[in-house]
Amino acid sequence: MQEYPLFFTLTHEINSPSYVARVVSRGRVLMAFEDGEWWCHGVDPGGITERGETPVAAWTAFKAAMGAVFADLSGDAAAFDDFKRLVNVFIADRDDTEASRWETARLKMRATSATAEDMPFKGLDRIAGNIALSVTVERLEAIVPAEKETIGLAFAEAA
């Protein structure tokens, strides 16, 4: 089984009847080729798994699912502060099983002599350390540019 530990930064704009919000989330996913398909398993946050015929299709489905969760949370929230609280709870919900698989995949990546060019994710930044897992929820009062979305392979050169 092929498994790739990925970090991400995603930006979603959420429209509710009483506010417009921007959610910028930074987390981890495990991209895995299993049973002839690509699967994108949420680690931080957990609870979302999407699949596709290619890594891009699985990743795109994962991003859409995250946006759908935020839209659902917005519908459940009585006000912006409630929405912000619900988003923070969702993002903090780690899937410990996927976190363990993610760490194992990262250790395997570090132990191999494979280069990024050998992998299906050759265009991604290679991140040797960790990123701060976080979420920012802001109420939009004016039109402001979105934060850049990124995805990076959690890979480090062997020491």
mmCIF file of C-alpha atoms in Angstrom, residues 29 40-43 45-50 61-70 90 95 98:
data_model
loop_
_atom_site.group_PDB
_atom_site.id
_atom_site.type_symbol
_atom_site.label_atom_id
_atom_site.label_comp_id
_atom_site.label_asym_id
_atom_site.label_seq_id
_atom_site.Cartn_x
_atom_site.Cartn_y
_atom_site.Cartn_z
ATOM 1 C CA VAL A 29 -4.247 14.256 5.631
ATOM 2 C CA CYS A 40 -7.653 11.130 1.248
ATOM 3 C CA HIS A 41 -8.070 10.462 4.984
ATOM 4 C CA GLY A 42 -8.408 13.395 7.363
ATOM 5 C CA VAL A 43 -6.033 13.332 10.330
ATOM 6 C CA PRO A 45 -9.385 17.169 11.375
ATOM 7 C CA GLY A 46 -10.499 13.565 11.402
ATOM 8 C CA GLY A 47 -13.845 12.282 10.318
ATOM 9 C CA ILE A 48 -13.563 13.006 6.598
ATOM 10 C CA THR A 49 -12.391 10.448 4.051
ATOM 11 C CA GLU A 50 -12.850 10.924 0.326
ATOM 12 C CA ALA A 61 -13.345 15.668 -3.009
ATOM 13 C CA PHE A 62 -11.723 16.148 0.413
ATOM 14 C CA LYS A 63 -11.619 19.959 -0.032
ATOM 15 C CA ALA A 64 -15.280 19.987 -1.072
ATOM 16 C CA ALA A 65 -16.232 17.827 1.914
ATOM 17 C CA MET A 66 -14.458 20.234 4.275
ATOM 18 C CA GLY A 67 -16.401 23.126 2.754
ATOM 19 C CA ALA A 68 -19.659 21.184 3.158
ATOM 20 C CA VAL A 69 -18.899 20.574 6.851
ATOM 21 C CA PHE A 70 -18.279 24.295 7.371
ATOM 22 C CA PHE A 90 -14.371 20.243 14.434
ATOM 23 C CA ASP A 95 -8.415 10.798 14.163
ATOM 24 C CA GLU A 98 -5.049 8.047 10.879
#
